[in-house]
mmCIF file of C-alpha atoms in Angstrom:
data_model
loop_
_atom_site.group_PDB
_atom_site.id
_atom_site.type_symbol
_atom_site.label_atom_id
_atom_site.label_comp_id
_atom_site.label_asym_id
_atom_site.label_seq_id
_atom_site.Cartn_x
_atom_site.Cartn_y
_atom_site.Cartn_z
ATOM 1 C CA MET A 1 -10.562 -6.743 -23.248
ATOM 2 C CA ASP A 2 -9.283 -3.237 -22.326
ATOM 3 C CA THR A 3 -5.565 -2.824 -21.767
ATOM 4 C CA SER A 4 -4.497 -2.525 -18.024
ATOM 5 C CA PHE A 5 -1.741 -0.325 -16.755
ATOM 6 C CA VAL A 6 -0.041 -0.594 -13.345
ATOM 7 C CA GLY A 7 1.638 1.951 -11.098
ATOM 8 C CA TYR A 8 2.954 1.908 -7.566
ATOM 9 C CA TYR A 9 2.903 4.190 -4.672
ATOM 10 C CA SER A 10 5.366 3.787 -1.751
ATOM 11 C CA SER A 11 3.254 4.701 1.271
ATOM 12 C CA PRO A 12 4.342 4.864 4.906
ATOM 13 C CA ILE A 13 2.564 1.501 5.395
ATOM 14 C CA GLY A 14 3.823 -0.346 2.313
ATOM 15 C CA TRP A 15 3.413 -0.504 -1.445
ATOM 16 C CA VAL A 16 0.045 0.453 -3.025
ATOM 17 C CA GLN A 17 -0.498 -1.038 -6.441
ATOM 18 C CA VAL A 18 -2.891 0.985 -8.806
ATOM 19 C CA THR A 19 -4.341 -0.762 -11.769
ATOM 20 C CA ALA A 20 -6.231 1.230 -14.373
ATOM 21 C CA THR A 21 -7.646 1.054 -17.914
ATOM 22 C CA HIS A 22 -8.084 4.088 -20.277
ATOM 23 C CA GLU A 23 -11.577 4.446 -18.685
ATOM 24 C CA GLY A 24 -10.507 4.750 -15.091
ATOM 25 C CA VAL A 25 -8.977 3.163 -11.981
ATOM 26 C CA ALA A 26 -9.857 -0.503 -11.508
ATOM 27 C CA SER A 27 -8.043 -1.369 -8.330
ATOM 28 C CA VAL A 28 -5.982 0.305 -5.504
ATOM 29 C CA LEU A 29 -4.500 -2.425 -3.285
ATOM 30 C CA PHE A 30 -1.764 -2.932 -0.707
ATOM 31 C CA VAL A 31 0.866 -5.347 -1.940
ATOM 32 C CA GLU A 32 3.976 -6.680 -0.212
ATOM 33 C CA ASN A 33 6.133 -5.948 -3.182
ATOM 34 C CA GLN A 34 5.961 -4.850 -6.795
ATOM 35 C CA THR A 35 4.780 -8.180 -8.385
ATOM 36 C CA LYS A 36 4.200 -6.615 -11.725
ATOM 37 C CA ALA A 37 6.355 -4.112 -13.565
ATOM 38 C CA ALA A 38 5.058 -0.638 -13.603
ATOM 39 C CA SER A 39 3.755 0.335 -16.989
ATOM 40 C CA GLU A 40 6.141 2.566 -18.896
ATOM 41 C CA GLN A 41 3.319 4.552 -20.367
ATOM 42 C CA GLN A 42 0.757 5.299 -17.700
ATOM 43 C CA PRO A 43 -2.588 6.875 -18.397
ATOM 44 C CA GLU A 44 -3.633 10.045 -16.706
ATOM 45 C CA HIS A 45 -5.826 8.101 -14.289
ATOM 46 C CA ILE A 46 -2.852 6.250 -12.708
ATOM 47 C CA GLN A 47 -0.832 9.469 -12.558
ATOM 48 C CA THR A 48 -3.785 11.255 -10.908
ATOM 49 C CA CYS A 49 -4.482 8.487 -8.452
ATOM 50 C CA LEU A 50 -0.796 8.264 -7.416
ATOM 51 C CA ALA A 51 -0.740 12.041 -6.809
ATOM 52 C CA GLN A 52 -3.957 11.819 -4.751
ATOM 53 C CA LEU A 53 -2.579 8.890 -2.812
ATOM 54 C CA ASP A 54 0.469 11.118 -1.911
ATOM 55 C CA GLU A 55 -1.753 13.957 -0.830
ATOM 56 C CA TYR A 56 -3.870 11.514 1.266
ATOM 57 C CA PHE A 57 -0.824 10.077 3.033
ATOM 58 C CA LYS A 58 0.444 13.532 3.672
ATOM 59 C CA GLY A 59 -2.872 14.515 5.353
ATOM 60 C CA GLU A 60 -3.733 16.981 2.569
ATOM 61 C CA ARG A 61 -6.577 14.995 0.912
ATOM 62 C CA ARG A 62 -9.721 13.585 2.325
ATOM 63 C CA ASN A 63 -11.652 12.652 -0.942
ATOM 64 C CA PHE A 64 -10.494 10.965 -4.056
ATOM 65 C CA ASP A 65 -11.882 12.061 -7.399
ATOM 66 C CA VAL A 66 -10.499 9.752 -10.028
ATOM 67 C CA PRO A 67 -12.771 7.976 -12.598
ATOM 68 C CA LEU A 68 -13.391 4.350 -11.449
ATOM 69 C CA VAL A 69 -13.989 1.143 -13.339
ATOM 70 C CA VAL A 70 -15.761 -1.074 -10.668
ATOM 71 C CA LYS A 71 -16.669 -4.679 -11.271
ATOM 72 C CA GLY A 72 -18.435 -6.812 -8.742
ATOM 73 C CA THR A 73 -21.778 -8.493 -8.003
ATOM 74 C CA GLN A 74 -24.882 -6.254 -7.485
ATOM 75 C CA PHE A 75 -24.587 -6.865 -3.754
ATOM 76 C CA GLN A 76 -20.873 -5.991 -3.659
ATOM 77 C CA LEU A 77 -21.513 -2.775 -5.568
ATOM 78 C CA GLN A 78 -24.263 -1.824 -3.078
ATOM 79 C CA VAL A 79 -21.916 -2.498 -0.156
ATOM 80 C CA TRP A 80 -19.084 -0.570 -1.752
ATOM 81 C CA GLU A 81 -21.309 2.350 -2.502
ATOM 82 C CA GLU A 82 -22.297 2.507 1.176
ATOM 83 C CA LEU A 83 -18.577 2.382 2.065
ATOM 84 C CA ALA A 84 -18.020 5.331 -0.120
ATOM 85 C CA HIS A 85 -20.435 7.328 1.960
ATOM 86 C CA ILE A 86 -18.529 6.876 5.262
ATOM 87 C CA PRO A 87 -16.969 10.247 5.991
ATOM 88 C CA TYR A 88 -13.264 10.786 6.415
ATOM 89 C CA GLY A 89 -12.143 10.115 9.987
ATOM 90 C CA LYS A 90 -15.437 8.411 10.964
ATOM 91 C CA LEU A 91 -16.153 4.780 11.674
ATOM 92 C CA THR A 92 -19.192 2.567 11.234
ATOM 93 C CA THR A 93 -19.950 -1.068 12.024
ATOM 94 C CA TYR A 94 -20.802 -4.048 9.745
ATOM 95 C CA LYS A 95 -24.150 -4.163 11.684
ATOM 96 C CA ALA A 96 -24.856 -0.456 10.806
ATOM 97 C CA LEU A 97 -24.064 -1.167 7.240
ATOM 98 C CA ALA A 98 -26.427 -4.161 7.196
ATOM 99 C CA HIS A 99 -29.239 -1.933 8.532
ATOM 100 C CA LYS A 100 -28.495 0.739 5.973
ATOM 101 C CA LEU A 101 -28.666 -1.864 3.246
ATOM 102 C CA LYS A 102 -32.041 -3.101 4.671
ATOM 103 C CA SER A 103 -30.439 -6.526 5.214
ATOM 104 C CA PRO A 104 -29.924 -6.873 9.010
ATOM 105 C CA ALA A 105 -29.036 -10.591 8.663
ATOM 106 C CA ALA A 106 -26.380 -9.953 6.020
ATOM 107 C CA ILE A 107 -23.513 -8.888 8.361
ATOM 108 C CA ARG A 108 -21.274 -11.764 7.249
ATOM 109 C CA ALA A 109 -22.043 -11.192 3.597
ATOM 110 C CA ILE A 110 -21.268 -7.484 4.021
ATOM 111 C CA GLY A 111 -17.955 -8.478 5.645
ATOM 112 C CA ALA A 112 -17.266 -10.678 2.605
ATOM 113 C CA ALA A 113 -17.990 -7.900 0.148
ATOM 114 C CA ASN A 114 -15.904 -5.516 2.171
ATOM 115 C CA SER A 115 -12.914 -7.899 2.072
ATOM 116 C CA ARG A 116 -13.313 -8.029 -1.764
ATOM 117 C CA ASN A 117 -13.235 -4.263 -2.201
ATOM 118 C CA PRO A 118 -10.739 -3.547 -5.021
ATOM 119 C CA LEU A 119 -10.372 0.078 -4.199
ATOM 120 C CA CYS A 120 -8.933 0.277 -0.749
ATOM 121 C CA LEU A 121 -8.542 3.873 0.464
ATOM 122 C CA ILE A 122 -10.693 5.230 -2.383
ATOM 123 C CA VAL A 123 -13.656 3.139 -1.146
ATOM 124 C CA PRO A 124 -12.802 3.275 2.581
ATOM 125 C CA CYS A 125 -13.347 -0.264 3.825
ATOM 126 C CA HIS A 126 -10.822 0.464 6.666
ATOM 127 C CA ARG A 127 -13.505 2.719 8.350
ATOM 128 C CA VAL A 128 -15.650 -0.438 9.201
ATOM 129 C CA VAL A 129 -15.187 -1.993 12.678
ATOM 130 C CA GLY A 130 -16.882 -4.703 14.715
ATOM 131 C CA SER A 131 -20.017 -3.893 16.775
ATOM 132 C CA ASP A 132 -17.785 -3.739 19.858
ATOM 133 C CA ALA A 133 -15.521 -1.202 17.992
ATOM 134 C CA ASN A 134 -12.743 -3.820 17.709
ATOM 135 C CA LEU A 135 -10.651 -3.740 14.491
ATOM 136 C CA VAL A 136 -11.753 -6.828 12.494
ATOM 137 C CA GLY A 137 -11.272 -7.895 8.949
ATOM 138 C CA TYR A 138 -8.976 -5.880 6.664
ATOM 139 C CA ALA A 139 -7.464 -7.422 3.573
ATOM 140 C CA GLY A 140 -4.384 -5.167 3.884
ATOM 141 C CA GLY A 141 -3.731 -6.289 7.550
ATOM 142 C CA LEU A 142 -5.216 -5.027 10.806
ATOM 143 C CA TRP A 143 -2.019 -3.129 11.517
ATOM 144 C CA ARG A 144 -2.580 -1.074 8.372
ATOM 145 C CA LYS A 145 -6.288 -0.577 9.242
ATOM 146 C CA GLU A 146 -5.208 0.747 12.680
ATOM 147 C CA TRP A 147 -2.666 3.075 11.070
ATOM 148 C CA LEU A 148 -5.213 4.436 8.576
ATOM 149 C CA ILE A 149 -7.792 5.085 11.320
ATOM 150 C CA GLN A 150 -5.234 6.916 13.405
ATOM 151 C CA HIS A 151 -3.950 8.855 10.399
ATOM 152 C CA GLU A 152 -7.505 10.104 9.617
ATOM 153 C CA ALA A 153 -8.144 10.890 13.254
ATOM 154 C CA THR A 154 -5.006 12.916 13.398
ATOM 155 C CA HIS A 155 -5.874 14.926 10.297
ATOM 156 C CA GLY A 156 -9.575 15.210 11.282
ATOM 157 C CA GLY A 157 -12.467 15.937 8.957
ATOM 158 C CA GLY A 158 -15.809 14.652 8.044
ATOM 159 C CA HIS A 159 -16.174 15.095 4.339
ATOM 160 C CA ARG A 160 -18.188 12.813 2.079
ATOM 161 C CA GLN A 161 -16.356 10.344 -0.035
ATOM 162 C CA LEU A 162 -16.665 10.057 -3.775
ATOM 163 C CA SER A 163 -19.732 8.257 -5.139
ATOM 164 C CA LEU A 164 -19.188 5.202 -7.293
ATOM 165 C CA PHE A 165 -22.207 5.699 -9.532
#
């Protein structure tokens, strides 16, 4: 088992916990408080991710380029890869994702995979809305999803996100 390291970023919408190994970033999640102590010795991946999060929240970064260590089922990985292609400041629907994955009946499964995304912000699950454009389903809370969508709309753009594979 590879050693994990933890770092925290205090964002305008709460704490972001970054977990990484020596190979790359494994998770970026909103947390209510610092439940684990930050690692005294942090690998470069955490330091880089924290710096990029700071740039993102300042409106200076649209794409993340840290090495990732992604674990999930084959279906989850497919969904997360599609999420990674949603441009900054743009929205899509669960239904549109289902059609892109050639699984039009898998809308709920896509929602479930989206809710288990361990790399929020880096893999932008907040950019997925309901078919009626309502904000639905965000593990970090709908108020954060709304804030992130507004933040990206304010800072504009339409650049492609990082590829997972």
